[in-house]
Amino acid sequence: MYLSKEVKQEIFKKHGGSETNTGSTEGQIALFTHRINHLTGHLKKNHKDYNTERSLVRLVGKRRSLLDYLKKKDIEKYRALIKELGIRK
C-alpha cells in the first residue's frame, strides 16, 4: 500500500500541526497532493485506466476548492503551502 499509517501521520504532523489534527485545511491539501502525485505516476504507466483518471480529476477538484478556501481565509498560509508543496497556480 502506498500510503501507510506512518506516512499519513507524518504528513499531518508536518502540515496539520499534530498527528491527530486530520481536519486541518493544510493537512488535507498535503494529503490530497500526495495522493495526486501517486495517481499521476500510476497513470503514466497505465494510460488506459479511465477509472483512476476520473478519480484523479475529482481529487484535483477537491484540492482546488480547499485551496480556494484557504486563500480566502489566510493568504499567507496559502502562499507558503503552495511553495512548500510545489503546486503551480
Tab-separated table of N, CA and C in Angstrom:
chain	number	residue	atom	x	y	z
A	1	MET	N	0.850	-1.182	0.000
A	1	MET	CA	0.000	0.000	0.000
A	1	MET	C	0.889	1.235	0.000
A	2	TYR	N	0.545	2.191	-0.807
A	2	TYR	CA	1.395	3.363	-0.975
A	2	TYR	C	1.297	4.342	0.185
A	3	LEU	N	0.195	4.323	0.920
A	3	LEU	CA	0.001	5.290	2.000
A	3	LEU	C	-0.194	4.540	3.312
A	4	SER	N	0.898	4.357	4.038
A	4	SER	CA	0.808	3.659	5.312
A	4	SER	C	0.376	4.640	6.403
A	5	LYS	N	0.081	4.093	7.551
A	5	LYS	CA	-0.363	4.901	8.683
A	5	LYS	C	0.729	5.888	9.106
A	6	GLU	N	1.976	5.441	9.042
A	6	GLU	CA	3.090	6.293	9.455
A	6	GLU	C	3.279	7.467	8.486
A	7	VAL	N	3.135	7.197	7.186
A	7	VAL	CA	3.286	8.262	6.190
A	7	VAL	C	2.184	9.303	6.368
A	8	LYS	N	0.977	8.828	6.609
A	8	LYS	CA	-0.159	9.726	6.807
A	8	LYS	C	0.042	10.597	8.053
A	9	GLN	N	0.508	9.981	9.128
A	9	GLN	CA	0.758	10.735	10.357
A	9	GLN	C	1.852	11.766	10.139
A	10	GLU	N	2.877	11.412	9.370
A	10	GLU	CA	3.967	12.349	9.082
A	10	GLU	C	3.464	13.546	8.281
A	11	ILE	N	2.589	13.297	7.321
A	11	ILE	CA	2.023	14.388	6.521
A	11	ILE	C	1.236	15.339	7.411
A	12	PHE	N	0.391	14.795	8.273
A	12	PHE	CA	-0.413	15.645	9.148
A	12	PHE	C	0.431	16.326	10.218
A	13	LYS	N	1.486	15.666	10.662
A	13	LYS	CA	2.370	16.277	11.648
A	13	LYS	C	3.096	17.472	11.042
A	14	LYS	N	3.527	17.334	9.805
A	14	LYS	CA	4.272	18.388	9.142
A	14	LYS	C	3.383	19.564	8.730
A	15	HIS	N	2.194	19.276	8.225
A	15	HIS	CA	1.357	20.329	7.669
A	15	HIS	C	0.150	20.683	8.527
A	16	GLY	N	-0.324	19.745	9.335
A	16	GLY	CA	-1.531	19.989	10.112
A	16	GLY	C	-1.271	20.459	11.526
A	17	GLY	N	-0.037	20.440	11.955
A	17	GLY	CA	0.283	20.868	13.310
A	17	GLY	C	0.552	19.696	14.240
A	18	SER	N	-0.294	18.673	14.200
A	18	SER	CA	-0.083	17.470	15.003
A	18	SER	C	-0.610	16.265	14.238
A	19	GLU	N	-0.265	15.083	14.719
A	19	GLU	CA	-0.677	13.855	14.042
A	19	GLU	C	-2.178	13.636	14.111
A	20	THR	N	-2.812	14.157	15.156
A	20	THR	CA	-4.238	13.922	15.339
A	20	THR	C	-5.102	15.008	14.702
A	21	ASN	N	-4.506	16.081	14.219
A	21	ASN	CA	-5.259	17.170	13.599
A	21	ASN	C	-5.470	16.859	12.115
A	22	THR	N	-6.324	15.876	11.848
A	22	THR	CA	-6.521	15.431	10.472
A	22	THR	C	-7.523	16.286	9.716
A	23	GLY	N	-8.171	17.204	10.374
A	23	GLY	CA	-9.184	18.028	9.714
A	23	GLY	C	-8.679	19.368	9.252
A	24	SER	N	-7.424	19.689	9.520
A	24	SER	CA	-6.913	20.996	9.122
A	24	SER	C	-6.849	21.104	7.609
A	25	THR	N	-7.094	22.291	7.115
A	25	THR	CA	-7.104	22.512	5.672
A	25	THR	C	-5.741	22.223	5.067
A	26	GLU	N	-4.682	22.682	5.731
A	26	GLU	CA	-3.332	22.473	5.209
A	26	GLU	C	-2.990	20.985	5.144
A	27	GLY	N	-3.376	20.242	6.173
A	27	GLY	CA	-3.113	18.807	6.200
A	27	GLY	C	-3.877	18.065	5.115
A	28	GLN	N	-5.131	18.454	4.909
A	28	GLN	CA	-5.933	17.818	3.863
A	28	GLN	C	-5.350	18.090	2.481
A	29	ILE	N	-4.917	19.326	2.246
A	29	ILE	CA	-4.327	19.674	0.952
A	29	ILE	C	-3.044	18.885	0.730
A	30	ALA	N	-2.228	18.747	1.766
A	30	ALA	CA	-0.982	17.994	1.642
A	30	ALA	C	-1.269	16.513	1.364
A	31	LEU	N	-2.284	15.957	2.011
A	31	LEU	CA	-2.651	14.564	1.780
A	31	LEU	C	-3.163	14.375	0.350
A	32	PHE	N	-4.017	15.285	-0.100
A	32	PHE	CA	-4.516	15.211	-1.481
A	32	PHE	C	-3.368	15.314	-2.479
A	33	THR	N	-2.402	16.171	-2.202
A	33	THR	CA	-1.259	16.327	-3.099
A	33	THR	C	-0.456	15.038	-3.172
A	34	HIS	N	-0.265	14.397	-2.029
A	34	HIS	CA	0.446	13.113	-2.003
A	34	HIS	C	-0.298	12.077	-2.848
A	35	ARG	N	-1.613	12.007	-2.690
A	35	ARG	CA	-2.418	11.050	-3.450
A	35	ARG	C	-2.409	11.387	-4.941
A	36	ILE	N	-2.473	12.669	-5.275
A	36	ILE	CA	-2.453	13.095	-6.677
A	36	ILE	C	-1.136	12.707	-7.326
A	37	ASN	N	-0.034	12.908	-6.629
A	37	ASN	CA	1.264	12.531	-7.183
A	37	ASN	C	1.354	11.021	-7.418
A	38	HIS	N	0.803	10.256	-6.493
A	38	HIS	CA	0.807	8.794	-6.645
A	38	HIS	C	-0.032	8.371	-7.851
A	39	LEU	N	-1.224	8.930	-7.983
A	39	LEU	CA	-2.105	8.564	-9.096
A	39	LEU	C	-1.533	9.021	-10.432
A	40	THR	N	-0.847	10.130	-10.448
A	40	THR	CA	-0.224	10.607	-11.680
A	40	THR	C	0.834	9.627	-12.157
A	41	GLY	N	1.643	9.140	-11.237
A	41	GLY	CA	2.642	8.129	-11.586
A	41	GLY	C	2.010	6.844	-12.091
A	42	HIS	N	0.903	6.460	-11.474
A	42	HIS	CA	0.191	5.256	-11.913
A	42	HIS	C	-0.346	5.432	-13.331
A	43	LEU	N	-0.888	6.608	-13.617
A	43	LEU	CA	-1.475	6.830	-14.940
A	43	LEU	C	-0.427	6.968	-16.031
A	44	LYS	N	0.793	7.323	-15.677
A	44	LYS	CA	1.857	7.372	-16.687
A	44	LYS	C	2.174	5.966	-17.201
A	45	LYS	N	2.024	4.969	-16.319
A	45	LYS	CA	2.273	3.584	-16.723
A	45	LYS	C	1.033	2.918	-17.311
A	46	ASN	N	-0.141	3.309	-16.821
A	46	ASN	CA	-1.407	2.675	-17.225
A	46	ASN	C	-2.336	3.730	-17.816
A	47	HIS	N	-2.057	4.141	-19.019
A	47	HIS	CA	-2.773	5.266	-19.601
A	47	HIS	C	-4.215	4.952	-19.978
A	48	LYS	N	-4.610	3.703	-19.982
A	48	LYS	CA	-5.990	3.360	-20.307
A	48	LYS	C	-6.857	3.119	-19.071
A	49	ASP	N	-6.346	3.411	-17.906
A	49	ASP	CA	-7.087	3.233	-16.660
A	49	ASP	C	-7.984	4.452	-16.449
A	50	TYR	N	-9.160	4.406	-17.045
A	50	TYR	CA	-10.039	5.579	-17.053
A	50	TYR	C	-10.703	5.831	-15.704
A	51	ASN	N	-10.919	4.793	-14.923
A	51	ASN	CA	-11.500	4.998	-13.593
A	51	ASN	C	-10.541	5.760	-12.690
A	52	THR	N	-9.273	5.437	-12.757
A	52	THR	CA	-8.282	6.159	-11.969
A	52	THR	C	-8.157	7.590	-12.467
A	53	GLU	N	-8.265	7.771	-13.771
A	53	GLU	CA	-8.196	9.120	-14.339
A	53	GLU	C	-9.353	9.980	-13.821
A	54	ARG	N	-10.536	9.391	-13.755
A	54	ARG	CA	-11.695	10.115	-13.235
A	54	ARG	C	-11.498	10.447	-11.754
A	55	SER	N	-10.965	9.506	-10.994
A	55	SER	CA	-10.704	9.744	-9.576
A	55	SER	C	-9.682	10.858	-9.389
A	56	LEU	N	-8.680	10.886	-10.254
A	56	LEU	CA	-7.658	11.924	-10.185
A	56	LEU	C	-8.265	13.300	-10.444
A	57	VAL	N	-9.130	13.401	-11.424
A	57	VAL	CA	-9.765	14.683	-11.747
A	57	VAL	C	-10.631	15.150	-10.580
A	58	ARG	N	-11.357	14.229	-9.961
A	58	ARG	CA	-12.185	14.592	-8.808
A	58	ARG	C	-11.328	15.051	-7.632
A	59	LEU	N	-10.208	14.376	-7.423
A	59	LEU	CA	-9.308	14.711	-6.330
A	59	LEU	C	-8.676	16.089	-6.534
A	60	VAL	N	-8.311	16.379	-7.773
A	60	VAL	CA	-7.755	17.699	-8.079
A	60	VAL	C	-8.803	18.783	-7.827
A	61	GLY	N	-10.046	18.506	-8.153
A	61	GLY	CA	-11.123	19.462	-7.896
A	61	GLY	C	-11.333	19.706	-6.414
A	62	LYS	N	-11.271	18.651	-5.618
A	62	LYS	CA	-11.400	18.802	-4.165
A	62	LYS	C	-10.257	19.648	-3.604
A	63	ARG	N	-9.042	19.353	-4.077
A	63	ARG	CA	-7.884	20.123	-3.614
A	63	ARG	C	-8.017	21.582	-4.016
A	64	ARG	N	-8.498	21.832	-5.225
A	64	ARG	CA	-8.669	23.195	-5.719
A	64	ARG	C	-9.648	23.968	-4.844
A	65	SER	N	-10.757	23.322	-4.456
A	65	SER	CA	-11.734	24.015	-3.615
A	65	SER	C	-11.167	24.297	-2.227
A	66	LEU	N	-10.372	23.364	-1.684
A	66	LEU	CA	-9.737	23.624	-0.386
A	66	LEU	C	-8.704	24.741	-0.496
A	67	LEU	N	-7.972	24.776	-1.606
A	67	LEU	CA	-7.006	25.856	-1.808
A	67	LEU	C	-7.711	27.207	-1.929
A	68	ASP	N	-8.847	27.241	-2.606
A	68	ASP	CA	-9.611	28.483	-2.708
A	68	ASP	C	-10.088	28.944	-1.338
A	69	TYR	N	-10.541	28.000	-0.515
A	69	TYR	CA	-10.974	28.312	0.841
A	69	TYR	C	-9.822	28.887	1.662
A	70	LEU	N	-8.664	28.238	1.585
A	70	LEU	CA	-7.500	28.691	2.340
A	70	LEU	C	-7.050	30.071	1.865
A	71	LYS	N	-7.112	30.296	0.574
A	71	LYS	CA	-6.725	31.595	0.006
A	71	LYS	C	-7.638	32.694	0.534
A	72	LYS	N	-8.920	32.378	0.663
A	72	LYS	CA	-9.889	33.359	1.155
A	72	LYS	C	-9.684	33.637	2.642
A	73	LYS	N	-9.314	32.606	3.415
A	73	LYS	CA	-9.172	32.756	4.865
A	73	LYS	C	-7.820	33.342	5.284
A	74	ASP	N	-6.736	32.825	4.702
A	74	ASP	CA	-5.397	33.259	5.117
A	74	ASP	C	-4.446	33.162	3.927
A	75	ILE	N	-4.199	34.291	3.278
A	75	ILE	CA	-3.408	34.312	2.049
A	75	ILE	C	-1.946	33.933	2.302
A	76	GLU	N	-1.426	34.251	3.475
A	76	GLU	CA	-0.025	33.933	3.773
A	76	GLU	C	0.187	32.425	3.903
A	77	LYS	N	-0.716	31.742	4.601
A	77	LYS	CA	-0.622	30.277	4.713
A	77	LYS	C	-0.776	29.635	3.344
A	78	TYR	N	-1.658	30.203	2.527
A	78	TYR	CA	-1.874	29.700	1.172
A	78	TYR	C	-0.589	29.777	0.361
A	79	ARG	N	0.056	30.928	0.374
A	79	ARG	CA	1.288	31.102	-0.396
A	79	ARG	C	2.403	30.190	0.098
A	80	ALA	N	2.509	30.050	1.415
A	80	ALA	CA	3.543	29.189	1.977
A	80	ALA	C	3.302	27.724	1.604
A	81	LEU	N	2.048	27.296	1.644
A	81	LEU	CA	1.718	25.911	1.326
A	81	LEU	C	1.943	25.615	-0.156
A	82	ILE	N	1.577	26.543	-1.012
A	82	ILE	CA	1.784	26.375	-2.452
A	82	ILE	C	3.276	26.212	-2.750
A	83	LYS	N	4.067	27.049	-2.119
A	83	LYS	CA	5.521	26.994	-2.346
A	83	LYS	C	6.113	25.695	-1.811
A	84	GLU	N	5.676	25.278	-0.628
A	84	GLU	CA	6.238	24.095	0.012
A	84	GLU	C	5.879	22.807	-0.749
A	85	LEU	N	4.642	22.730	-1.218
A	85	LEU	CA	4.192	21.513	-1.902
A	85	LEU	C	4.534	21.508	-3.385
A	86	GLY	N	4.929	22.648	-3.902
A	86	GLY	CA	5.297	22.711	-5.310
A	86	GLY	C	4.094	22.675	-6.239
A	87	ILE	N	2.985	23.228	-5.778
A	87	ILE	CA	1.773	23.292	-6.595
A	87	ILE	C	1.852	24.562	-7.428
A	88	ARG	N	1.609	24.440	-8.712
A	88	ARG	CA	1.647	25.657	-9.537
A	88	ARG	C	0.261	26.251	-9.602
A	89	LYS	N	0.243	27.547	-9.564
A	89	LYS	CA	-1.025	28.283	-9.617
A	89	LYS	C	-0.789	29.576	-10.328
